[in-house]
Coordinates of C-alpha atoms and ligand atoms in Angstrom, one line a residue:
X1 CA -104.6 -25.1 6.1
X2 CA -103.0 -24.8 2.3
X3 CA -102.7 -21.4 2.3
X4 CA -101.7 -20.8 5.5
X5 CA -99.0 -23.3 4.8
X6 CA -97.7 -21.0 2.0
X7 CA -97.7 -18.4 4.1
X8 CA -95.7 -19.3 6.7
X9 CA -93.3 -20.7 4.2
X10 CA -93.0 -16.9 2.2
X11 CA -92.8 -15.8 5.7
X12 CA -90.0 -17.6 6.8
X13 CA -88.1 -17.4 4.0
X14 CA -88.8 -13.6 3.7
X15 CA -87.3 -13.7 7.4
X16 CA -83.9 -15.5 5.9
X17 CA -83.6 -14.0 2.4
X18 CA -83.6 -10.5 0.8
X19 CA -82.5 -8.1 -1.9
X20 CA -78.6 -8.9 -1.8
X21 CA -75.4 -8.9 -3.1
X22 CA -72.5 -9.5 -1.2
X23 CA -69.0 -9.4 -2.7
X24 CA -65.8 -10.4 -0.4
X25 CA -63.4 -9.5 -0.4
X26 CA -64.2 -5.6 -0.8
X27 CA -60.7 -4.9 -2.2
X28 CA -58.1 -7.4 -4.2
X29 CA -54.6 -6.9 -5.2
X30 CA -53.2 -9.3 -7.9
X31 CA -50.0 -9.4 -10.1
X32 CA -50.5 -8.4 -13.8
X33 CA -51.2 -11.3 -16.1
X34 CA -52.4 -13.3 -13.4
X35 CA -56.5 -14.3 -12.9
X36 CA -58.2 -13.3 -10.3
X37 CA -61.6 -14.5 -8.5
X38 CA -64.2 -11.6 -7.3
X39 CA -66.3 -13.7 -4.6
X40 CA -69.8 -12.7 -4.7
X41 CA -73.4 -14.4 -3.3
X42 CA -76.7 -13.0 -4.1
X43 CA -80.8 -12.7 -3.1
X44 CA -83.7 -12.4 -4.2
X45 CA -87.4 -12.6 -2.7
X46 CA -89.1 -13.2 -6.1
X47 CA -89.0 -13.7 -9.8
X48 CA -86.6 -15.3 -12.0
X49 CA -83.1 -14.4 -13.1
X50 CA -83.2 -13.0 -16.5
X51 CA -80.3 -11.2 -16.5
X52 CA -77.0 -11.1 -15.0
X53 CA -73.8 -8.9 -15.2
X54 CA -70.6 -7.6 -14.0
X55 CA -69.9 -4.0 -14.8
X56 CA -67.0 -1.3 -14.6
X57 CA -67.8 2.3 -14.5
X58 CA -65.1 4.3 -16.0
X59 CA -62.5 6.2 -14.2
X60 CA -65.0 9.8 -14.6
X61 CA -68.1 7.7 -13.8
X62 CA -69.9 7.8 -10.4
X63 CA -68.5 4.6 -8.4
X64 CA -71.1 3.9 -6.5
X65 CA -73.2 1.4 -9.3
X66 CA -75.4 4.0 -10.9
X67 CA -73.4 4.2 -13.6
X68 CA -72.6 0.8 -16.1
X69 CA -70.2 1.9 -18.1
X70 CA -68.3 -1.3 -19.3
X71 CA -69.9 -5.3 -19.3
X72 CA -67.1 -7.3 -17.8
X73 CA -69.7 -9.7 -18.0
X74 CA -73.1 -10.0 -19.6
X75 CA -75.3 -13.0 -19.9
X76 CA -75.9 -11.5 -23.5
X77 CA -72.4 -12.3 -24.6
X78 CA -72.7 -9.4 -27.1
X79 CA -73.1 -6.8 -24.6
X80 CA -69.6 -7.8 -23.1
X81 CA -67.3 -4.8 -24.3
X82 CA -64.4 -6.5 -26.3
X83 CA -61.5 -5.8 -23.5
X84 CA -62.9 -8.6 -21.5
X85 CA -64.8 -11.0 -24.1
X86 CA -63.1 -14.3 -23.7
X87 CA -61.4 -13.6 -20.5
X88 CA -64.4 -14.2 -17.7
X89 CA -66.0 -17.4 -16.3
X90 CA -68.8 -16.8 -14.5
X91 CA -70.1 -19.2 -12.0
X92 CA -74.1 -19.2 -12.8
X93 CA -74.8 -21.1 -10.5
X94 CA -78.0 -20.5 -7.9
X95 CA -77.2 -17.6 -5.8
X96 CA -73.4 -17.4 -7.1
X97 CA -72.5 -14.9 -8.6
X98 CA -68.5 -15.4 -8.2
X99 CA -66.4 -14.0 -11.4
X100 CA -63.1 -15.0 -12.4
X101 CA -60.7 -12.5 -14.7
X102 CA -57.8 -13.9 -16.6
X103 CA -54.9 -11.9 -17.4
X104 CA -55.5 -9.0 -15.5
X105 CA -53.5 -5.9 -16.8
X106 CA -53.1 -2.1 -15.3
X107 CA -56.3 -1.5 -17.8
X108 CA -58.4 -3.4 -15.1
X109 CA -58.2 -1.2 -12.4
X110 CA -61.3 -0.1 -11.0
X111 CA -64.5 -1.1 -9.1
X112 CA -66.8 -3.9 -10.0
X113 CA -70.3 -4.1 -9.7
X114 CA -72.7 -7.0 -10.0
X115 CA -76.3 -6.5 -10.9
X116 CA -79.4 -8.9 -11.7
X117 CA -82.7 -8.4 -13.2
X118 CA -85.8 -10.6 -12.7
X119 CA -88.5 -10.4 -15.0
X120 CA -90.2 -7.5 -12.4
X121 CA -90.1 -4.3 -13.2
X122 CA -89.2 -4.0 -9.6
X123 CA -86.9 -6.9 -9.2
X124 CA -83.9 -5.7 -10.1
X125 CA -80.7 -5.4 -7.6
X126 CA -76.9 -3.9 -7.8
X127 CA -74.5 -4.5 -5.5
X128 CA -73.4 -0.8 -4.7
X129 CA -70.2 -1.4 -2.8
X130 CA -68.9 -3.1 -5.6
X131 CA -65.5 -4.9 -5.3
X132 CA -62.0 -2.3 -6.0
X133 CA -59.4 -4.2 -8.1
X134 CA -55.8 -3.5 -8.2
X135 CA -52.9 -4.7 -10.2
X136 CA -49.7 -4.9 -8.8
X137 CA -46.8 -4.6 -11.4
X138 CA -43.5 -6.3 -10.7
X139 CA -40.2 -6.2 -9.8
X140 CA -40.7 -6.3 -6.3
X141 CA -38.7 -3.0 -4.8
X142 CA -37.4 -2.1 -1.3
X143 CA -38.2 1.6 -0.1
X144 CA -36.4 2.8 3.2
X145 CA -38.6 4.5 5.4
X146 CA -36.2 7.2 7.9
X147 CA -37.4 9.3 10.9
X148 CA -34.6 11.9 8.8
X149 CA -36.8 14.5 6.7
X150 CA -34.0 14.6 4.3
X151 CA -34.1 10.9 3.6
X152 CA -30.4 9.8 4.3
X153 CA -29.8 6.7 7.0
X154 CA -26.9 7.8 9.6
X155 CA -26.2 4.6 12.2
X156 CA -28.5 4.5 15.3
X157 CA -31.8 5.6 13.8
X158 CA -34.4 3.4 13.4
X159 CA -35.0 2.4 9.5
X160 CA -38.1 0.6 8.1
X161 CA -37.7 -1.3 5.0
X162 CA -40.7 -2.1 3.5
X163 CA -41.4 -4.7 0.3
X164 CA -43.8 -3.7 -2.1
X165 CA -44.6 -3.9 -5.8
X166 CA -45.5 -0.8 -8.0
X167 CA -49.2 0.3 -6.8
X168 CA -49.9 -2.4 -4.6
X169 CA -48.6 -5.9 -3.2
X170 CA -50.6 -9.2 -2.7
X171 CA -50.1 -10.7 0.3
X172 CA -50.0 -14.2 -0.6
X173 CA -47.6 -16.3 2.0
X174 CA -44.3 -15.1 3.4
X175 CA -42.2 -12.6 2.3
X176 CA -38.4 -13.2 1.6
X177 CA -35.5 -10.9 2.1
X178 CA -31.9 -10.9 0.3
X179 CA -29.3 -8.5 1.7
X180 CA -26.4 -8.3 -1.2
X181 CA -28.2 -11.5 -2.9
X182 CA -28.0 -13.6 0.0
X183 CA -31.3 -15.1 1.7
X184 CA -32.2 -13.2 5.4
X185 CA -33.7 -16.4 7.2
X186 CA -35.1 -14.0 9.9
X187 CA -37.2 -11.3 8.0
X188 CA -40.8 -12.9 6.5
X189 CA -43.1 -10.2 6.9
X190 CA -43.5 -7.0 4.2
X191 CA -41.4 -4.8 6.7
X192 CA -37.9 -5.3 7.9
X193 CA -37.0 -3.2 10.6
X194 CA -34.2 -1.9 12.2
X195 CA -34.6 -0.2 16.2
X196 CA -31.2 0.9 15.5
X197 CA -29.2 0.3 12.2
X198 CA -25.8 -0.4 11.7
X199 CA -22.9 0.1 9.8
X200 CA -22.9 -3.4 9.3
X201 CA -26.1 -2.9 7.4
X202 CA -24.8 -1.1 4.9
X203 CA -25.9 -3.0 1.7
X204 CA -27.8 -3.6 -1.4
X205 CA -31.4 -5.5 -0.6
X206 CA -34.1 -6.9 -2.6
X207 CA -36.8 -8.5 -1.1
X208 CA -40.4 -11.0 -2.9
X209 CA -43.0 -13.3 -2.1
X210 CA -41.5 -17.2 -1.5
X211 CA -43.7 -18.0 -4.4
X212 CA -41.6 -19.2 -7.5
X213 CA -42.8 -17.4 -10.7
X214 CA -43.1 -14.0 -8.6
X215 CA -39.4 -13.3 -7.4
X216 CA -38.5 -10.5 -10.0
X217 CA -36.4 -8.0 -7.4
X218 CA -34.8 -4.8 -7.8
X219 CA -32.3 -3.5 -5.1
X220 CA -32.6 -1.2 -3.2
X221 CA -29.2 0.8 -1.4
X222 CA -29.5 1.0 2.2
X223 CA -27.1 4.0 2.4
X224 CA -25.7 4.2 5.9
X225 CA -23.3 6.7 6.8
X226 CA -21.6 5.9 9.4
X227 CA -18.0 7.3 10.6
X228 CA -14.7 6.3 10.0
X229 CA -13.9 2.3 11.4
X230 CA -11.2 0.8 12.0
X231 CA -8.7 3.2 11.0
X232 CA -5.4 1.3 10.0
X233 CA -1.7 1.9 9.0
X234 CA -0.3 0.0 5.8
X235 CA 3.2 0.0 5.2
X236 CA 4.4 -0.5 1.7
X237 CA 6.8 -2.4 1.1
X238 CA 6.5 -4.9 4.5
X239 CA 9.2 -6.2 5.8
X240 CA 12.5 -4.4 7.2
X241 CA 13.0 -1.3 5.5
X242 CA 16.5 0.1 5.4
X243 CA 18.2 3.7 5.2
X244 CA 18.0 4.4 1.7
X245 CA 14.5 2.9 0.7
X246 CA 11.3 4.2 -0.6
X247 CA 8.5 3.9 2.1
X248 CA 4.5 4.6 1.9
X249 CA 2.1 4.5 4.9
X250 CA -1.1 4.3 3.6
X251 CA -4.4 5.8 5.9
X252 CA -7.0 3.2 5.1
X253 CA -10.8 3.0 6.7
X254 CA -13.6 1.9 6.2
X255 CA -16.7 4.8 6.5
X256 CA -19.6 6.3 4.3
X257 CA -19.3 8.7 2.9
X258 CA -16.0 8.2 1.9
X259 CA -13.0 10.0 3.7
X260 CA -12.2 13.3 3.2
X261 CA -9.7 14.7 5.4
X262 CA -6.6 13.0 6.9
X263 CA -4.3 14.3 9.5
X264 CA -0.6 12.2 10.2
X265 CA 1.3 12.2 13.5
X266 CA 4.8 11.4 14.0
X267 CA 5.1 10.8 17.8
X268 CA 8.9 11.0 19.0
X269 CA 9.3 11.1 22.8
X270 CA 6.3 12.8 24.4
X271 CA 6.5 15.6 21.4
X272 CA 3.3 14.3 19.7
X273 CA 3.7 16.5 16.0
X274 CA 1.4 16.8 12.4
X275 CA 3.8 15.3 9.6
X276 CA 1.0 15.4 6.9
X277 CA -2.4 16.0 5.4
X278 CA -2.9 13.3 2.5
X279 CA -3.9 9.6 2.4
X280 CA -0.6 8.8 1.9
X281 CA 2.6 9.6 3.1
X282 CA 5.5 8.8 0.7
X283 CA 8.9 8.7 2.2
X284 CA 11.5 8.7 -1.0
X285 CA 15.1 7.8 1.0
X286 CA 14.2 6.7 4.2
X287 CA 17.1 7.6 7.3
X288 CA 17.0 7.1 10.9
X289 CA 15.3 10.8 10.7
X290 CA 11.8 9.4 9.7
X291 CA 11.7 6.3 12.2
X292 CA 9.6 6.7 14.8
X293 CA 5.8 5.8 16.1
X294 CA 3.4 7.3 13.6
X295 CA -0.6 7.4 13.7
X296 CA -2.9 9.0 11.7
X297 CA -6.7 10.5 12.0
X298 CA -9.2 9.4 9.6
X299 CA -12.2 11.6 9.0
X300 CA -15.5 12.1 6.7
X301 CA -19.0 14.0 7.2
X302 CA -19.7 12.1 10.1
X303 CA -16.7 12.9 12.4
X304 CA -13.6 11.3 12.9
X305 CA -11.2 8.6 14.1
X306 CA -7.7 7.8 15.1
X307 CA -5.4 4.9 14.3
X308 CA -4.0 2.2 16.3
X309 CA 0.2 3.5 16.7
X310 CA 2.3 1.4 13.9
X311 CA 6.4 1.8 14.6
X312 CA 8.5 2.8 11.6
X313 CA 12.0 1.2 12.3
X314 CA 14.8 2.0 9.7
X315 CA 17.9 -0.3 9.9
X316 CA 20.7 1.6 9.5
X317 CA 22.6 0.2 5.7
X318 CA 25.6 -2.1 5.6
X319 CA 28.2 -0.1 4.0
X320 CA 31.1 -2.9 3.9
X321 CA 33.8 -1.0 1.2
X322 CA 33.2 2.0 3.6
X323 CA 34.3 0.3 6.6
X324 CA 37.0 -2.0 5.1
X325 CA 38.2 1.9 3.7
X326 CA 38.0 3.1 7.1
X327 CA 39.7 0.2 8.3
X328 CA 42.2 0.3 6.0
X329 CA 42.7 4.4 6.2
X330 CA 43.2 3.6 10.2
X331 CA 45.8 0.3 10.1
X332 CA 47.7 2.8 7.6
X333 CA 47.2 5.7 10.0
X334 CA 48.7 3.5 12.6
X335 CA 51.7 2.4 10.9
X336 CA 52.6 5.8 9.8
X337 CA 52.4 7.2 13.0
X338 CA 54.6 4.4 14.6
X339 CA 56.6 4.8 11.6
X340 CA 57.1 8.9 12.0
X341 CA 57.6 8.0 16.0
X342 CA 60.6 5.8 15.2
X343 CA 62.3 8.4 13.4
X344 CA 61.2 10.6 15.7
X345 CA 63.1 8.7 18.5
X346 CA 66.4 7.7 16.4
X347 CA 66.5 11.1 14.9
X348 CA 66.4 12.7 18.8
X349 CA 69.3 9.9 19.7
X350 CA 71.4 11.5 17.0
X351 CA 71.1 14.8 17.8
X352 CA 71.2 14.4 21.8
X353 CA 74.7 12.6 20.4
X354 CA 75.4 15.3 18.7
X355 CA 75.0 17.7 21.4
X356 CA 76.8 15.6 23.7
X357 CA 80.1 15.5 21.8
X358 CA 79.2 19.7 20.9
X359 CA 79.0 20.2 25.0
X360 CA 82.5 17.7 25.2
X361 CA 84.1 20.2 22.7
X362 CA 82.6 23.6 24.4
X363 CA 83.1 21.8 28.0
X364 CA 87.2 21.9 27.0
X365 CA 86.9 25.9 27.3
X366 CA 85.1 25.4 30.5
X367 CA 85.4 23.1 33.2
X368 CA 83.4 24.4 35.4
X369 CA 80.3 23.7 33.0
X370 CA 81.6 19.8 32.0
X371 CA 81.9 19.0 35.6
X372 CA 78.4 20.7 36.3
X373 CA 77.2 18.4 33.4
X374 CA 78.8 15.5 34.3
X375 CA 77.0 15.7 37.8
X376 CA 73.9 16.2 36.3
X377 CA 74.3 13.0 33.8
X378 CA 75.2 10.9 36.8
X379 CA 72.1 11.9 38.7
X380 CA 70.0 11.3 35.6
X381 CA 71.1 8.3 35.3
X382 CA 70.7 7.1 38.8
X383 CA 67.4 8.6 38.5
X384 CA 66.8 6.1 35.6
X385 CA 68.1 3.3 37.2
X386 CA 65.6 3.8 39.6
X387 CA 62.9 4.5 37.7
X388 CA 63.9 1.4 35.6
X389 CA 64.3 -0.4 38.9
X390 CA 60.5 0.3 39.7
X391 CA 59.2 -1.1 36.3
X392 CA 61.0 -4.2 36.6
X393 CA 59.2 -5.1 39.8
X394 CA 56.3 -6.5 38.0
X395 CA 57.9 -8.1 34.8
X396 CA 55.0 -10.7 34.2
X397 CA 52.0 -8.4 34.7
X398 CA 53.6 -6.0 32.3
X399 CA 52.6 -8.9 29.6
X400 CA 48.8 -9.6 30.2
X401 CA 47.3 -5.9 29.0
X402 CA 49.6 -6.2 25.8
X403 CA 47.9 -10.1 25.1
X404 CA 44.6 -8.4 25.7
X405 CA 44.8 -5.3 23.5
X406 CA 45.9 -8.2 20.5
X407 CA 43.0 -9.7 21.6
X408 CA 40.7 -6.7 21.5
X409 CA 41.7 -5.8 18.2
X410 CA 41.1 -8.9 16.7
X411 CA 38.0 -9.3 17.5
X412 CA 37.2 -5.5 16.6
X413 CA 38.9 -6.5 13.3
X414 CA 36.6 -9.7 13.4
X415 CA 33.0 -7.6 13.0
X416 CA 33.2 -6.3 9.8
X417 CA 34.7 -9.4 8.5
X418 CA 32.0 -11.5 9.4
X419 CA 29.3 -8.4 8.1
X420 CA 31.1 -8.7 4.7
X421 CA 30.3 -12.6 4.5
X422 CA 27.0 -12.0 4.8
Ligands
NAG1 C1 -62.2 -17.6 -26.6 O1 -61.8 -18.8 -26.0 C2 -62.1 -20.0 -26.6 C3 -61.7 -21.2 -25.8 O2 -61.2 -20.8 -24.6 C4 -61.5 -20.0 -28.0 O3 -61.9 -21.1 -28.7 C5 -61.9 -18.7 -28.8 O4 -61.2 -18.6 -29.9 C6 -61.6 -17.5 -27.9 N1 -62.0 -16.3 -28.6 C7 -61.4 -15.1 -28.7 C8 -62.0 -14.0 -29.4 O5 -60.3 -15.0 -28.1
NAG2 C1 -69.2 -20.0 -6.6 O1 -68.6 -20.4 -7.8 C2 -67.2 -20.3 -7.8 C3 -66.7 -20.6 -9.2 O2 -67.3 -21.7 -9.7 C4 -66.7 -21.3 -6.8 O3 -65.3 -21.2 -6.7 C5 -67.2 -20.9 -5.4 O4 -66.8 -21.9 -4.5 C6 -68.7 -20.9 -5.5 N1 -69.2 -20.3 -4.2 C7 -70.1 -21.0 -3.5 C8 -70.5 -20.3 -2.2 O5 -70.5 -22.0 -3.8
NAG3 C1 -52.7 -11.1 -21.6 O1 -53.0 -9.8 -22.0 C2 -52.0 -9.1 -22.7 C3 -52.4 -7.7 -22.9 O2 -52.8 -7.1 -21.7 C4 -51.7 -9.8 -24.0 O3 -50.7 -9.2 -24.7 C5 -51.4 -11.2 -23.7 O4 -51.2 -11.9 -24.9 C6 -52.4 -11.9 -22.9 N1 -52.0 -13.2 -22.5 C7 -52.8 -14.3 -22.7 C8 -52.2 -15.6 -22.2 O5 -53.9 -14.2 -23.2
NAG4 C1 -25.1 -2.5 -4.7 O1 -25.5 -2.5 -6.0 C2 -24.8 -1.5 -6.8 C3 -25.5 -1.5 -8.2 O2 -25.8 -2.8 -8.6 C4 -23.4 -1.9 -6.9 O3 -22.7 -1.0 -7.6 C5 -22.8 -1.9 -5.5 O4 -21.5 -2.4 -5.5 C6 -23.6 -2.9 -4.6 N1 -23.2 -2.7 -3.2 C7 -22.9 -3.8 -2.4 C8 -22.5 -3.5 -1.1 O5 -23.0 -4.9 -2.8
NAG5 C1 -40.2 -20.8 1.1 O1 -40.8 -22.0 0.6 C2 -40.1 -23.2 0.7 C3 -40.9 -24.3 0.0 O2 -41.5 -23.8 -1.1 C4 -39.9 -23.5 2.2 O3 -39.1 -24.6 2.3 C5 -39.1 -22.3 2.8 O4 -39.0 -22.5 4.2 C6 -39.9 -21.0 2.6 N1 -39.2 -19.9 3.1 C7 -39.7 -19.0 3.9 C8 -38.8 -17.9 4.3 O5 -40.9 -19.0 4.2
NAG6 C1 -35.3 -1.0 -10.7 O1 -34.1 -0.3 -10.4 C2 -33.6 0.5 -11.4 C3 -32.3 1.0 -10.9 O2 -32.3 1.4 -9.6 C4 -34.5 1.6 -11.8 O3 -34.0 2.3 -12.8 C5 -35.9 0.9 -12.2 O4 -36.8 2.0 -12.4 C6 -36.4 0.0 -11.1 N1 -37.5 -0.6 -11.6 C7 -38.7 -0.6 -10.9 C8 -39.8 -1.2 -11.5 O5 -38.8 0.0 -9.8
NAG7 C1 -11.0 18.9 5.2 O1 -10.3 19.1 4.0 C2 -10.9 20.2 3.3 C3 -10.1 20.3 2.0 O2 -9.6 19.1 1.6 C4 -10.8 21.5 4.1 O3 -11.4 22.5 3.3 C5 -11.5 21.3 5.4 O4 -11.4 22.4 6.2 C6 -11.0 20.1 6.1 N1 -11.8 19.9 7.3 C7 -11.2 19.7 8.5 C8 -12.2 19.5 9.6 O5 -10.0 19.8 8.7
NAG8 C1 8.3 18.5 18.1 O1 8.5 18.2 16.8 C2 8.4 19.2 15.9 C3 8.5 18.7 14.5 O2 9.5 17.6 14.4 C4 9.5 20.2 16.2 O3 9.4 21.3 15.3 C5 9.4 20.7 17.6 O4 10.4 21.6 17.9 C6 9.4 19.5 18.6 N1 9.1 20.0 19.9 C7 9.7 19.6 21.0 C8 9.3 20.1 22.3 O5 10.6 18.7 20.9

């Protein structure tokens, strides 16, 4: 009954146990200078444990636990090679075989074994998938991934951004994602992608775990070249520009890359014509020449836009000393004229007099001719009377255009007067 007892018990408990080392996970990732935990469980059939140890093989070793190379771990302390003394715990505990490595550095990377020995010659056991270690070295950076072989971003394709650290990136809670230093509340995860960027993405990101001593960042251009927007007209100075003045219209856009060509219109009518070819156009005197609608076209790598239509208006320059001159020039004009037309008229009295009394003198040889004249004086002057006659019908409408025209020219005279007070 004893020993078939003992034997069901070594059966049933060669039915759960075996030779075994399991590790989990098969692969970690950890910051530099951090510790890190290799999980591992062992079993055994027989014997006792009388010796335990983590090993590395080195880089031109066989990986797959034939080979020792270095004791991470030894449960002779002496046999632990001096990179690692100090800097394990090991669990040794029953069937626990978990190790713990503090301030992990690049120098760590590798596979890791575990192997134990029992005092049989045949009891001995190595984990041989062994457990890869990587060390991820900060800043975090940002690398754009483009369907373009030639690696530049233009607006519409689809653009990955992914997160990562130099050789590898533990994934240890959320991700966080800055665009131009300010926080993205959407984007957690490693990747952050666009279906179909932007210009508006255009911008510097950085991106890190939302874990407080990990958040060293380095940003990252996401280069989008996009065409010319909103293509504008400045006009320098503002304000009402007069005949005379210096003027600049100014091409301004916003595009990537920057712009390269411009092209100005001047549109006048429906005669729509080029005016220039730089990002400026400088008008030195401005005159009623240059006013007008202008617009200009914007363009870069990516193609091209138009601006909106700005009007140029020029008001025409108060010259006051001119006008008051002109004035002046025309009252004098005026009053010379009315001046040479009333010595015109007195000196044609005298000599009509003077004709008279030569005819009387040249009449007293003829007769004939002063009775002829004489005739002829009476009809004029019943021709006069007539016509005199006729204009004196309407003696008080004669008044009314002479009021007005003083009227008129007072007020005429009444423009520039008020111009010159301002
Ligand atoms: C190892 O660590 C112990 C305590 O953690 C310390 O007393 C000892 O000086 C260290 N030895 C070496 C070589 O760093
Ligand atoms: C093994 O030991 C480690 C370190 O002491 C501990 O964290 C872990 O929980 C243990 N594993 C088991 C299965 O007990
Ligand atoms: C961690 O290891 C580095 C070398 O890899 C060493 O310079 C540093 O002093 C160590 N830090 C601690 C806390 O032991
Ligand atoms: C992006 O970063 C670079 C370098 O720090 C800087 O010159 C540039 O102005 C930044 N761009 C934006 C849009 O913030
Ligand atoms: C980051 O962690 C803080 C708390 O530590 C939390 O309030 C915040 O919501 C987290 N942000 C993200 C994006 O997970
Ligand atoms: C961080 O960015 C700078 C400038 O872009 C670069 O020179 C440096 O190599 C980057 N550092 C890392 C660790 O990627
Ligand atoms: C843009 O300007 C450059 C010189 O500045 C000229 O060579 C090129 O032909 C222009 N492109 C167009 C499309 O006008
Ligand atoms: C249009 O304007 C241009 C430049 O001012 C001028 O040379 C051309 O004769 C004009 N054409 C018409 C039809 O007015």
């Amino acid at each position: 009954m004893f020993h078939i007892s003992i034997l069901m018990q070594l059966f049933l408990s060669a039915a759960v146990a075996s030779w075994s080392v399991l590790y989990s996970p098969k692969s970690i990732c950890v910051f530099e200078s951090s510790s890190v935990e290799f999980s591992c469980s062992f079993d055994f059939l027989y014997g006792r444990i009388v010796t335990s140890k983590w090993f590395k093989p080195r880089a031109y070793e066989k990986q797959d636990g034939s080979q020792e190379g270095r004791f991470v771990y030894h449960s002779n302390p002496a046999e632990i090679h001096k990179r690692y003394k100090n800097r394990t715990t090991f669990a040794n505990q029953d069937r626990n075989c978990s190790l713990t490595l503090h301030n992990v550095s690049k120098k760590d990377i590798g596979r890791y074994f575990f192997r134990f020995e029992t005092q049989y010659q045949f009891g001995k056991f190595t984990g041989s998938n062994g457990i890869d270690l990587n060390v991820a070295g900060l800043p975090f950076g940002v690398t754009v991934n483009t369907q373009k072989t030639n690696g530049e971003v233009y607006e519409g394709d689809s653009v990955t951004l992914r997160c990562s650290t130099e050789n590898c990136t533990p994934r240890k809670g959320p991700f966080v994602w800055f665009k131009n230093g300010l926080l993205l509340p959407q984007a957690t995860e490693q990747e952050f992608t666009f279906s179909s960027v932007s210009h508006q993405d255009f911008g510097n990101y950085s991106c890190g775990l939302n874990n407080s001593d990990r958040t060293a960042t380095n940003e990252t251009l996401l280069d989008v070249r996009y065409s010319p927007k909103n293509v504008q007209i400045t006009i320098f100075p503002s304000g009402e520009i007069e005949e005379g003045d210096s003027v600049t219209l100014k091409c301004i856009s916003n595009a990537n890359p920057a712009l390269t060509n411009y092209t100005w219109f001047k549109i006048s009518d429906t005669n729509v014509s080029y005016v220039g070819y730089d990002s400026k156009r400088i008008l030195r005197t401005v005159d009623q020449k240059d006013a007008g609608r202008y617009f200009c076209v914007a363009m870069n790598d990516m193609g091209s836009q138009s601006s909106t239509v700005i009007e140029l208006k020029v008001k025409v320059h108060d010259r006051p000393h001119f006008l008051l001159f002109t004035m002046a020039a025309l009252l004098f004009g005026i009053a010379l004229t009315l001046i040479i037309f009333g010595l015109m008229k007195r000196r044609k009295q005298f000599i009509s007099k003077k004709q008279f009394t030569e005819k009387t003198t040249t009449v007293t040889f003829t007769e004939e001719v002063y009775e002829n004249l004489k005739k002829s004086l009476q009809f004029e002057e019943n021709v006069t009377n007539l016509i005199y006659a006729d204009l004196m019908l309407p003696p008080s409408s004669s008044d009314r255009p002479r009021h007005n025209s003083q009227e008129d020219s007072t007020v005429i005279y009444s423009i520039p007067k008020n111009k010159e007070d301002h």
